[in-house]
XYZ file of C-alpha atoms in Angstrom:
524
model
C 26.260 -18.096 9.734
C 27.327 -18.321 6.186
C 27.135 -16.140 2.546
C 29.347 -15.056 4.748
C 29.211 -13.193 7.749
C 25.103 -13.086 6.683
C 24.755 -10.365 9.851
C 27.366 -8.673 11.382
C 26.690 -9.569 14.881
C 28.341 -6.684 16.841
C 25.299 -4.714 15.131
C 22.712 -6.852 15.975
C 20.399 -6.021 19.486
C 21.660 -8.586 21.469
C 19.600 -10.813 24.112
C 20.325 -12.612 26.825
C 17.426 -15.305 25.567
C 18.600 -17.339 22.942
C 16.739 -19.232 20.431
C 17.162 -22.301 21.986
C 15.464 -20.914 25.235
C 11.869 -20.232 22.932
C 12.392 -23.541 21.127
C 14.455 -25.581 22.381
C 13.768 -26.674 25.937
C 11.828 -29.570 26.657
C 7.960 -29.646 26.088
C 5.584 -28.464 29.244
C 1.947 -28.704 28.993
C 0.432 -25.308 29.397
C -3.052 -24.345 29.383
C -3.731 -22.963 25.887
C -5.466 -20.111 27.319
C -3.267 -19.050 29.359
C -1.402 -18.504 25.932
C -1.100 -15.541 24.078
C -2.831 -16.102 20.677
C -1.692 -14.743 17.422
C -4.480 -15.654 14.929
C -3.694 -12.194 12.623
C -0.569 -13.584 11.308
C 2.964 -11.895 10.565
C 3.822 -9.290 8.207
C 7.194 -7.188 6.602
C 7.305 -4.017 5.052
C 9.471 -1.312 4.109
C 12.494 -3.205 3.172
C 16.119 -1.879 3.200
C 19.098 -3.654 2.105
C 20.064 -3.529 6.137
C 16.868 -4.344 7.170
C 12.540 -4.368 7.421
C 10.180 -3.551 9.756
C 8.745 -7.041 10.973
C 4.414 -6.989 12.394
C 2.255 -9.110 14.301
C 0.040 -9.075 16.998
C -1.058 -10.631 20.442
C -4.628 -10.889 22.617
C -3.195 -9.510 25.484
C -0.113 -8.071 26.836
C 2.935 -9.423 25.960
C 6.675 -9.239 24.749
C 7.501 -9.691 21.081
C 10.183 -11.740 20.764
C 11.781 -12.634 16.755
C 14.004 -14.974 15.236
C 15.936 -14.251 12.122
C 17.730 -17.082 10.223
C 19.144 -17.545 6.860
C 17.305 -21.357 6.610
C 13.749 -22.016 6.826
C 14.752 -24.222 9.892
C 15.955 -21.805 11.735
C 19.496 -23.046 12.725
C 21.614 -20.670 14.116
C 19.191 -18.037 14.452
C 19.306 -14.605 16.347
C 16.980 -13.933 18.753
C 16.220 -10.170 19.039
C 13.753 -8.530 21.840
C 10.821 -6.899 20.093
C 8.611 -4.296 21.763
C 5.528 -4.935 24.749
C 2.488 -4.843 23.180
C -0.185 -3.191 25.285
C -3.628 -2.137 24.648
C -2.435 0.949 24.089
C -1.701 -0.003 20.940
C -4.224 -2.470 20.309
C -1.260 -5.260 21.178
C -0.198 -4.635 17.679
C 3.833 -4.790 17.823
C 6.429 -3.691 14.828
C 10.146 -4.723 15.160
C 12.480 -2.077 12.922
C 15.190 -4.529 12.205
C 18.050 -2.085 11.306
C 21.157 -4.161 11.574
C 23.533 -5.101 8.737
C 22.060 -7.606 6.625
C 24.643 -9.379 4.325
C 23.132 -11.419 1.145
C 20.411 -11.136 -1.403
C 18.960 -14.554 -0.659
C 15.308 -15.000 1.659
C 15.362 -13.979 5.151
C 13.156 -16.143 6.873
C 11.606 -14.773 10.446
C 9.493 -16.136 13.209
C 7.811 -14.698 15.535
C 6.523 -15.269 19.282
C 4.668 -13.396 21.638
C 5.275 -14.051 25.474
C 3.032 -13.298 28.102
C 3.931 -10.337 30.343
C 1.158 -11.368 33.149
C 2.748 -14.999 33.043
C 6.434 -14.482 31.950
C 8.028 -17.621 30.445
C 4.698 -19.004 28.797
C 4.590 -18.234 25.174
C 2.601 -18.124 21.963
C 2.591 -20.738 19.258
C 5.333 -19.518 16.650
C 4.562 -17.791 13.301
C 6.950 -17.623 10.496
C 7.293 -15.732 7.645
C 10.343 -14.797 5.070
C 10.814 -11.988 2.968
C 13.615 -10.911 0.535
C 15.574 -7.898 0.976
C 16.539 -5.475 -1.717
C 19.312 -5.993 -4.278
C 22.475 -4.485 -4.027
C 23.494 -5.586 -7.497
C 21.636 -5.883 -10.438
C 19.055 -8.661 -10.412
C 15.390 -9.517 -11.658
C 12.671 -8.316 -9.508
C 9.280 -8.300 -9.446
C 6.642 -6.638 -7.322
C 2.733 -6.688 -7.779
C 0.733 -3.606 -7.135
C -3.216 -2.759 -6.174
C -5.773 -1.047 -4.239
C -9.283 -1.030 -2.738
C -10.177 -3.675 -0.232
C -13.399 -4.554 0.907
C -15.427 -1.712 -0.177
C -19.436 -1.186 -1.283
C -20.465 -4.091 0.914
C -18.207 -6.862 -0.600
C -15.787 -8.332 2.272
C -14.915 -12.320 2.931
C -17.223 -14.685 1.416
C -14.798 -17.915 2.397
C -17.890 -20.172 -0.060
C -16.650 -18.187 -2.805
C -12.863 -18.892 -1.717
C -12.507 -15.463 0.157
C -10.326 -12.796 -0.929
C -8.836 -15.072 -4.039
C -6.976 -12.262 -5.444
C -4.400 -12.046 -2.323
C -3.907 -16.011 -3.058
C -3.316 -15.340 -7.027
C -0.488 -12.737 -6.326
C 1.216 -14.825 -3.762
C 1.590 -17.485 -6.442
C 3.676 -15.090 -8.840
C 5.871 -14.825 -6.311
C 6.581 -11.178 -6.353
C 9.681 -9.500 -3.834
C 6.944 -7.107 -2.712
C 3.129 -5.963 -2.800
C 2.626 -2.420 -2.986
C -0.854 -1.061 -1.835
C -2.110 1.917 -3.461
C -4.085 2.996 -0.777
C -7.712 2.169 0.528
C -6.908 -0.480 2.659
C -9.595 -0.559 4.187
C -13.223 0.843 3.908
C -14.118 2.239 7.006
C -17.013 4.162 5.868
C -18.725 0.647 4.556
C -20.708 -1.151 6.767
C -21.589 -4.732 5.729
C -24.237 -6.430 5.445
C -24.119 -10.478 6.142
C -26.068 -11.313 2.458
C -26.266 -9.591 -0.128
C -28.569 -10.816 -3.540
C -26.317 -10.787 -6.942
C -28.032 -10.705 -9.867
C -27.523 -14.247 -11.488
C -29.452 -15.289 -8.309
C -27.442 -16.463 -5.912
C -26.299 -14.956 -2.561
C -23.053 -12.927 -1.318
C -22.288 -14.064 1.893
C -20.154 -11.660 4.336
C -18.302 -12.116 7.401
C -19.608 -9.552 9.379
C -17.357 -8.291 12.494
C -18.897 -5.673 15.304
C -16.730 -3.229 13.567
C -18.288 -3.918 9.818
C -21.660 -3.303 11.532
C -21.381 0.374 11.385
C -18.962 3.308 10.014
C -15.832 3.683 12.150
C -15.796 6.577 14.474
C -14.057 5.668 17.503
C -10.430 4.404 17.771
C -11.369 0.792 18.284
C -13.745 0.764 15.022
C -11.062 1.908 12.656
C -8.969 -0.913 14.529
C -11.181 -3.716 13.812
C -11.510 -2.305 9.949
C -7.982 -3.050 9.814
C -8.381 -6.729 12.029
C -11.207 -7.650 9.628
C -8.879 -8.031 6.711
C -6.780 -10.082 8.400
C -9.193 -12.729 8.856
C -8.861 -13.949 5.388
C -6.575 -17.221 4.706
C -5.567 -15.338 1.364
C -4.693 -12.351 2.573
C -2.908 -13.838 6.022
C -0.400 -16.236 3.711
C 0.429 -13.490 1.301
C 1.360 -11.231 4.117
C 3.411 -14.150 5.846
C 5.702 -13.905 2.607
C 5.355 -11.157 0.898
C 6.752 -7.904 2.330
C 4.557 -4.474 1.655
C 4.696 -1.103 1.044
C 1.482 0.447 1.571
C -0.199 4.356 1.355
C -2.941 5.047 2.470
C -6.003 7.152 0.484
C -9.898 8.358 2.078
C -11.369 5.301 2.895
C -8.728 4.834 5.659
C -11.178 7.247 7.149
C -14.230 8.194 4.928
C -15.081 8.683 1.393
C -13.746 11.872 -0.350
C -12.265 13.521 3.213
C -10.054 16.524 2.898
C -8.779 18.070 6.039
C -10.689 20.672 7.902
C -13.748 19.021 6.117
C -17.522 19.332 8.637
C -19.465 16.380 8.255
C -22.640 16.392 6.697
C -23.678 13.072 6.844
C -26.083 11.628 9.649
C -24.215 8.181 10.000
C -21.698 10.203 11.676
C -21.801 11.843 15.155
C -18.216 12.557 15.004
C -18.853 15.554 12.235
C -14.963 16.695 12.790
C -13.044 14.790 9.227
C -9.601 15.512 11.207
C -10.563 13.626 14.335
C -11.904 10.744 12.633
C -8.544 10.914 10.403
C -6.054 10.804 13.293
C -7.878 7.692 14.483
C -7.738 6.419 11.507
C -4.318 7.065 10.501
C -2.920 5.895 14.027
C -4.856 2.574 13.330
C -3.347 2.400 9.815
C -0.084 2.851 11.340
C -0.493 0.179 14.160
C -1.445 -2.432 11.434
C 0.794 -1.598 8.600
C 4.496 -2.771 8.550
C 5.751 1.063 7.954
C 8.377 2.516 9.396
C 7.714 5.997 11.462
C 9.757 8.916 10.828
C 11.587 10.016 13.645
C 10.815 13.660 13.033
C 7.730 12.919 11.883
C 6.024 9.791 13.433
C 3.008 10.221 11.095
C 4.321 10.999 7.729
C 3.274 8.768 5.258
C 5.332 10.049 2.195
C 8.486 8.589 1.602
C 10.987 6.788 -0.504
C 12.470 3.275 -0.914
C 15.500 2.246 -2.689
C 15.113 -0.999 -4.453
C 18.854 -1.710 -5.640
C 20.303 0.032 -8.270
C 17.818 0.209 -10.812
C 14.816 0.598 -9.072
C 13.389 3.569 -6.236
C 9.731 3.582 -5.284
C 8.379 7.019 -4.352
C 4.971 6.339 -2.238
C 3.275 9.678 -1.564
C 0.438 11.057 0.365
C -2.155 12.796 -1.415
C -4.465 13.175 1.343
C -2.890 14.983 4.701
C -1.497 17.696 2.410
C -4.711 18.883 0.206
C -6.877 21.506 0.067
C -10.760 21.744 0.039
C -12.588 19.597 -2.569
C -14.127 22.330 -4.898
C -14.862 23.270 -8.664
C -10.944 22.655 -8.964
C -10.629 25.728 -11.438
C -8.509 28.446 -9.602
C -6.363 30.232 -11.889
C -3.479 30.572 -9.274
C -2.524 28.045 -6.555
C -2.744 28.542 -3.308
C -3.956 26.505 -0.043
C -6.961 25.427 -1.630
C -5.642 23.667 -4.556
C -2.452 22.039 -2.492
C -2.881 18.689 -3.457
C 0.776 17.169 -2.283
C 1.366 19.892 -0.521
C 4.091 22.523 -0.901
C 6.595 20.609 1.347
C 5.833 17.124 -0.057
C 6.396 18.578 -3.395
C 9.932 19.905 -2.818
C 11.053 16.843 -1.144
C 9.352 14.527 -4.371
C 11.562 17.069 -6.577
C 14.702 17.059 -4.757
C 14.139 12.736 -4.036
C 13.324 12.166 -7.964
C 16.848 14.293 -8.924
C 19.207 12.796 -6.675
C 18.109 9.116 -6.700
C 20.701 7.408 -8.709
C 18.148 4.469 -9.612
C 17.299 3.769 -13.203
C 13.495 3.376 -12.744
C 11.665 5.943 -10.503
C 8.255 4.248 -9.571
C 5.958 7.142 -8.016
C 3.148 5.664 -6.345
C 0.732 7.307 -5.936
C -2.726 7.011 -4.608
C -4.935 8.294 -7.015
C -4.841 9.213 -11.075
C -3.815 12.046 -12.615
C -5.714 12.366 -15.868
C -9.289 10.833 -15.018
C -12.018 12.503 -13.307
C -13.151 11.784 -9.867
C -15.604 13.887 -8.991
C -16.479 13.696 -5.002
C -20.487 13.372 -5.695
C -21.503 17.249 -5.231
C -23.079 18.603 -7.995
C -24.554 22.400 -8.477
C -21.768 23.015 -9.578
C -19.480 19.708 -9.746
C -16.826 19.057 -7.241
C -13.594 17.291 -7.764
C -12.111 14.739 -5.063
C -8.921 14.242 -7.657
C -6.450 16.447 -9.839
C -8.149 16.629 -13.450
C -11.239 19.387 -13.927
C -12.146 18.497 -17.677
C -10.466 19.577 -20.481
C -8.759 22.992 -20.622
C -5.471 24.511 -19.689
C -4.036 23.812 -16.136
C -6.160 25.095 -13.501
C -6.689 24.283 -9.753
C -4.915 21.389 -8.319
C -3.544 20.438 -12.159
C -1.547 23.675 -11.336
C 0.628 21.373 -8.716
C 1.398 18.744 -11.006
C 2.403 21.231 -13.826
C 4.940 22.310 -11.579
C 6.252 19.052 -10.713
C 6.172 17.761 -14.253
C 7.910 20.950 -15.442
C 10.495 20.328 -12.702
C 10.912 16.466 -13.802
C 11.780 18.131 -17.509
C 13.919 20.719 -16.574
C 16.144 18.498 -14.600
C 16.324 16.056 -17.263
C 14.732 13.181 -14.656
C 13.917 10.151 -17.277
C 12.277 6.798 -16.556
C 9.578 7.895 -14.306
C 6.523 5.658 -14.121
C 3.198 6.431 -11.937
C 1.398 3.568 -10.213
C -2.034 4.616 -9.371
C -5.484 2.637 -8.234
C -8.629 4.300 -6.597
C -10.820 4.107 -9.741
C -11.875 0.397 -9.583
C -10.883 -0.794 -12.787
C -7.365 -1.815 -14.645
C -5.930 0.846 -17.428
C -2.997 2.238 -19.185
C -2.538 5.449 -19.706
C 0.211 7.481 -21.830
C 0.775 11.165 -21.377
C 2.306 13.350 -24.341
C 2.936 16.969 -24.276
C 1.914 16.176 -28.253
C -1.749 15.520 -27.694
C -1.848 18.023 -24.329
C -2.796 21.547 -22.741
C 0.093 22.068 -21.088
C 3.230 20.590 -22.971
C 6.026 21.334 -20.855
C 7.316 18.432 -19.886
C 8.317 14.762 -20.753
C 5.811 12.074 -21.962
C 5.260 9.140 -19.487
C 3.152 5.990 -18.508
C 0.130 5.755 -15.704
C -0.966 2.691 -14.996
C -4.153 1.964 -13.262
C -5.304 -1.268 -11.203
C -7.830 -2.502 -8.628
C -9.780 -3.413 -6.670
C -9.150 -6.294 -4.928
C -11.978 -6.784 -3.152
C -14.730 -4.376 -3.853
C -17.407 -3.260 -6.133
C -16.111 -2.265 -9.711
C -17.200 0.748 -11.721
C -15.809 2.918 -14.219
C -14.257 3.469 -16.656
C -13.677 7.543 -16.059
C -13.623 10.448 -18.464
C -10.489 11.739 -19.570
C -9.295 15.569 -19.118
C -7.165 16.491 -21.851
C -4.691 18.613 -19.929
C -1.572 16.657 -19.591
C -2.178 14.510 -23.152
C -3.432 11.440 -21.766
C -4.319 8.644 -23.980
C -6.166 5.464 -23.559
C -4.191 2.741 -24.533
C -5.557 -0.449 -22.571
C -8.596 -0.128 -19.921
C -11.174 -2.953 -18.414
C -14.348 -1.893 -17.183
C -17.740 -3.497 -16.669
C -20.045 -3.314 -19.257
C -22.043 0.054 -19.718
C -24.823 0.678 -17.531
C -23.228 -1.681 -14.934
C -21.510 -0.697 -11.170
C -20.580 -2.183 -7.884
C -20.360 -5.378 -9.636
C -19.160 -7.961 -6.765
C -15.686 -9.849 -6.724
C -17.495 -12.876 -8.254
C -18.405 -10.629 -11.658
C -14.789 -11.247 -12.291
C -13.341 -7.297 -12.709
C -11.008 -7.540 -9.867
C -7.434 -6.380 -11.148
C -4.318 -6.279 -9.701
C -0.730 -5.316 -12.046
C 2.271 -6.877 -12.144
C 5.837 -5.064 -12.518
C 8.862 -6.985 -13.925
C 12.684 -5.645 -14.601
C 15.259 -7.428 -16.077
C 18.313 -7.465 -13.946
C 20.535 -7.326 -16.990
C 18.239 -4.995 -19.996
C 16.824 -3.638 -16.809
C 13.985 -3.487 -19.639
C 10.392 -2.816 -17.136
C 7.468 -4.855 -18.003
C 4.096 -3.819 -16.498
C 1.371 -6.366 -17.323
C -2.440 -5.890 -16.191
C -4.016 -8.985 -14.565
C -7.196 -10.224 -13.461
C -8.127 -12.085 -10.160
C -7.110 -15.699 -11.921
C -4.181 -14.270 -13.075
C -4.475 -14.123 -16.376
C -2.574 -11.608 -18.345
C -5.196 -8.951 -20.132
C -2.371 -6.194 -21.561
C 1.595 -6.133 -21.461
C 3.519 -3.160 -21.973
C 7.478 -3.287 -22.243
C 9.161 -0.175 -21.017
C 12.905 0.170 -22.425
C 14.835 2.869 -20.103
C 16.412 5.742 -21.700
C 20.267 6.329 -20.566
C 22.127 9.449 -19.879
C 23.725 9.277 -23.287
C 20.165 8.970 -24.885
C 18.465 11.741 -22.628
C 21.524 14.533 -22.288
């Protein structure tokens, strides 16, 4: 294989099956259902410069089997032995392709599925391609969003389906990064729903969209419902992901320890219904599990040398939901957590990237309140204006740290609030001023209702520098209102200038924002 020595095959997994063996050998009618069937599609995620972890799924039990080739034909490819999928695991398989990966060019993979109760008879192929991170200085480009089928909007295929997934495909980004709310598992569907100018939403309904998910199974066909979107199926096939996940994974505003009060539920325990839900998010995501910590979400990935993403977790780790105005943290106001904090201080200092891209799943300066009232709740960090109190108290610790060690050219990517905005924070205009001034930006959904926009709590300085909202007076406006957003992250291999522009579901360009890095000479 060429660009030379494209995999160093003493590190690959070898097989005795070769490529030819899947492909090759001459044509024998089979039964298609005696078949395994692998209408979800392919997907990549979590990218290393050695490697990705590579998804799909069967109908029934069966051996994963992948091909790996520099050309879109697939000469001289590698055949590598993925895992059985069983219904243990909903016959959702992940390949962790950790070999040595030589080039910067697209890595195109296929993938079949052979059947374990009739060995030798195998799936029709899939392929997909993704592009590995640079390990020189290059252009890249990634798109970022969250909130997917939520407040009864899922796949109307007469409107065109989810259009937005099809929109960022075309801008051909390196990678998609989900902010979280991938699902809605709390949001039943209903199969029409009236819109005011007249004319009818129609759903896809699924047995799973007919009711909130409780059981294993439901939050797995939350997950399968997605993927039975054209849009959303080719944008997977070639763009890789990194994904978090945020409440509706599970339900709406869930902290752990959290009783259920709610009589759609008869599952009233919040941390059983979460570790269903997060062991169906991690079936059906391509993330890679942490050996020492199979369900950690939180983690970090280098994207060549001027570029780290940091995607966290701010829901395992938190406290209670409450007034959010404790003068001293503790527990309750853990929002990261103590440990996830430490490692996001020690990650941000020692990453040698010049961007540090912290993703995280919901905002810091805009309040979310969690829908109690007498007195009000908070499901996010802010708690109106005022000095830093409750879980503010977290992130004036971390943003103190990012000051004192000098850490420059961090950027937050957020979603969760259902509307597109830019934010910039200034010690200048704030409560608590010790640290460094910085961007937020804000986008979403992709395929749910839209609301907003949120108040503002003065604490860290943040000002209001782009933000669109529906019209006053008006929420849960469907995908076809138009105020689906999605944003759009550019660097320049050589300025490594960062552009962030805000976009709407036909992909037109609503605000631009050119970030110029600061260098050590600059910021010593």
């Amino acid at each position: 294989m060429t660009r030379r020595n494209f995999l160093n095959r003493a590190l690959w997994t070898s097989t005795a099956l070769s490529a030819g063996t899947l492909l090759g050998a001459p044509a024998i009618v089979i039964a298609e259902s005696r078949r395994p069937i692998t209408a979800q599609g392919v997907m990549s995620g979590d990218m290393r410069t050695d490697g990705a972890i590579l998804w799909s799924r069967a109908d029934r039990p069966a051996r994963m089997w992948v091909d790996i080739a520099e050309r879109p034909d697939f000469k001289g490819a590698l055949t590598l032995a993925g895992p059985d999928v069983l219904k243990a695991s909903d016959f959702t398989g992940k390949l962790d392709v950790r070999h040595r990966l030589q080039g910067d060019g697209p890595l195109h993979y296929r993938v079949r599925f052979e059947s374990l109760e009739e060995p030798g008879i195998f799936s029709a192929p899939l392929s997909g391609q993704l592009r590995l991170p640079p390990q020189t200085k290059r252009n890249v480009r990634f798109v970022w969003s969250g909130d997917n089928v939520g407040q009864g909007w899922g796949i109307d295929e007469s409107r065109g389906g989810m259009r937005i997934y099809e929109t960022m495909r075309r801008v051909q980004p390196d990678f998609f990064l989900h902010s979280g709310d991938t699902i809605y598992a709390d949001g039943p569907l209903e199969e029409r729903v009236a819109l005011p100018d007249g004319t009818t939403w129609h759903n896809i309904v699924t047995p799973a969209k007919h009711k909130v998910a409780e059981t294993l199974d439901e939050y797995r066909g939350q997950h399968a419902y997605n993927l039975l979107d054209a849009n959303f199926r080719a944008l997977n096939a070639e763009v890789p992901w990194l994904v978090q996940w945020d409440d509706h994974e599970t339900l709406n505003n869930w902290y752990p320890g959290e009783l259920l009060d709610d009589a759609r539920y008869t599952v009233k325990s919040a941390d059983l219904l979460a570790a269903r839900g997060r062991q169906a998010f991690m079936e059906y995501m391509p993330i890679r599990r942490d050996p020492y910590d199979p369900e950690r979400i939180y983690r970090r990935i280098p994207y060549g040398p001027s570029m780290e993403v940091f995607m966290l977790d701010m829901r395992r780790y938190r406290g209670p939901n409450t007034t959010n105005l404790q003068r001293e943290q503790s527990s309750e106001t853990a929002f990261l957590g103590a440990a996830q904090i430490e490692w996001l201080k020690r990650s941000l200092s020692d990453s040698t990237a010049t961007w540090k891209i912290i993703a995280a799943d919901m905002p810091i300066g805009l309040l979310v309140p969690d829908g109690k009232s007498q007195p009000q709740h908070f499901e996010a960090i802010a708690n109106g204006d005022g000095p830093a109190l409750g879980r503010e108290l977290e992130i004036a610790g971390l943003l103190r740290e990012i000051r004192n060690r000098n850490i420059r050219n961090v950027v937050w990517l957020t979603a969760d609030v259902h509307y597109t905005a830019a934010h910039h924070y200034s010690p200048d205009r704030a409560q608590f001023q010790d640290f460094l001034p910085f961007w937020e930006f804000v986008s979403g959904p992709l395929n749910a209702g839209t609301f907003g926009p949120n108040g503002l709590d003065d604490t860290f300085g943040p000002q209001v520098v782009f933000q669109k909202a529906p019209p006053a007076g008006q929420e849960n406006l469907s995908p076809a209102a138009g105020y689906q957003f999605f944003g759009q992250v550019d660097l320049n291999g050589e300025s490594e200038v960062l552009t962030v522009t805000l976009k709407d579901s036909d992909g037109n360009a609503l605000y631009r924002q050119d970030l110029i890095p600061e260098r050590a000479a600059q910021s010593a």
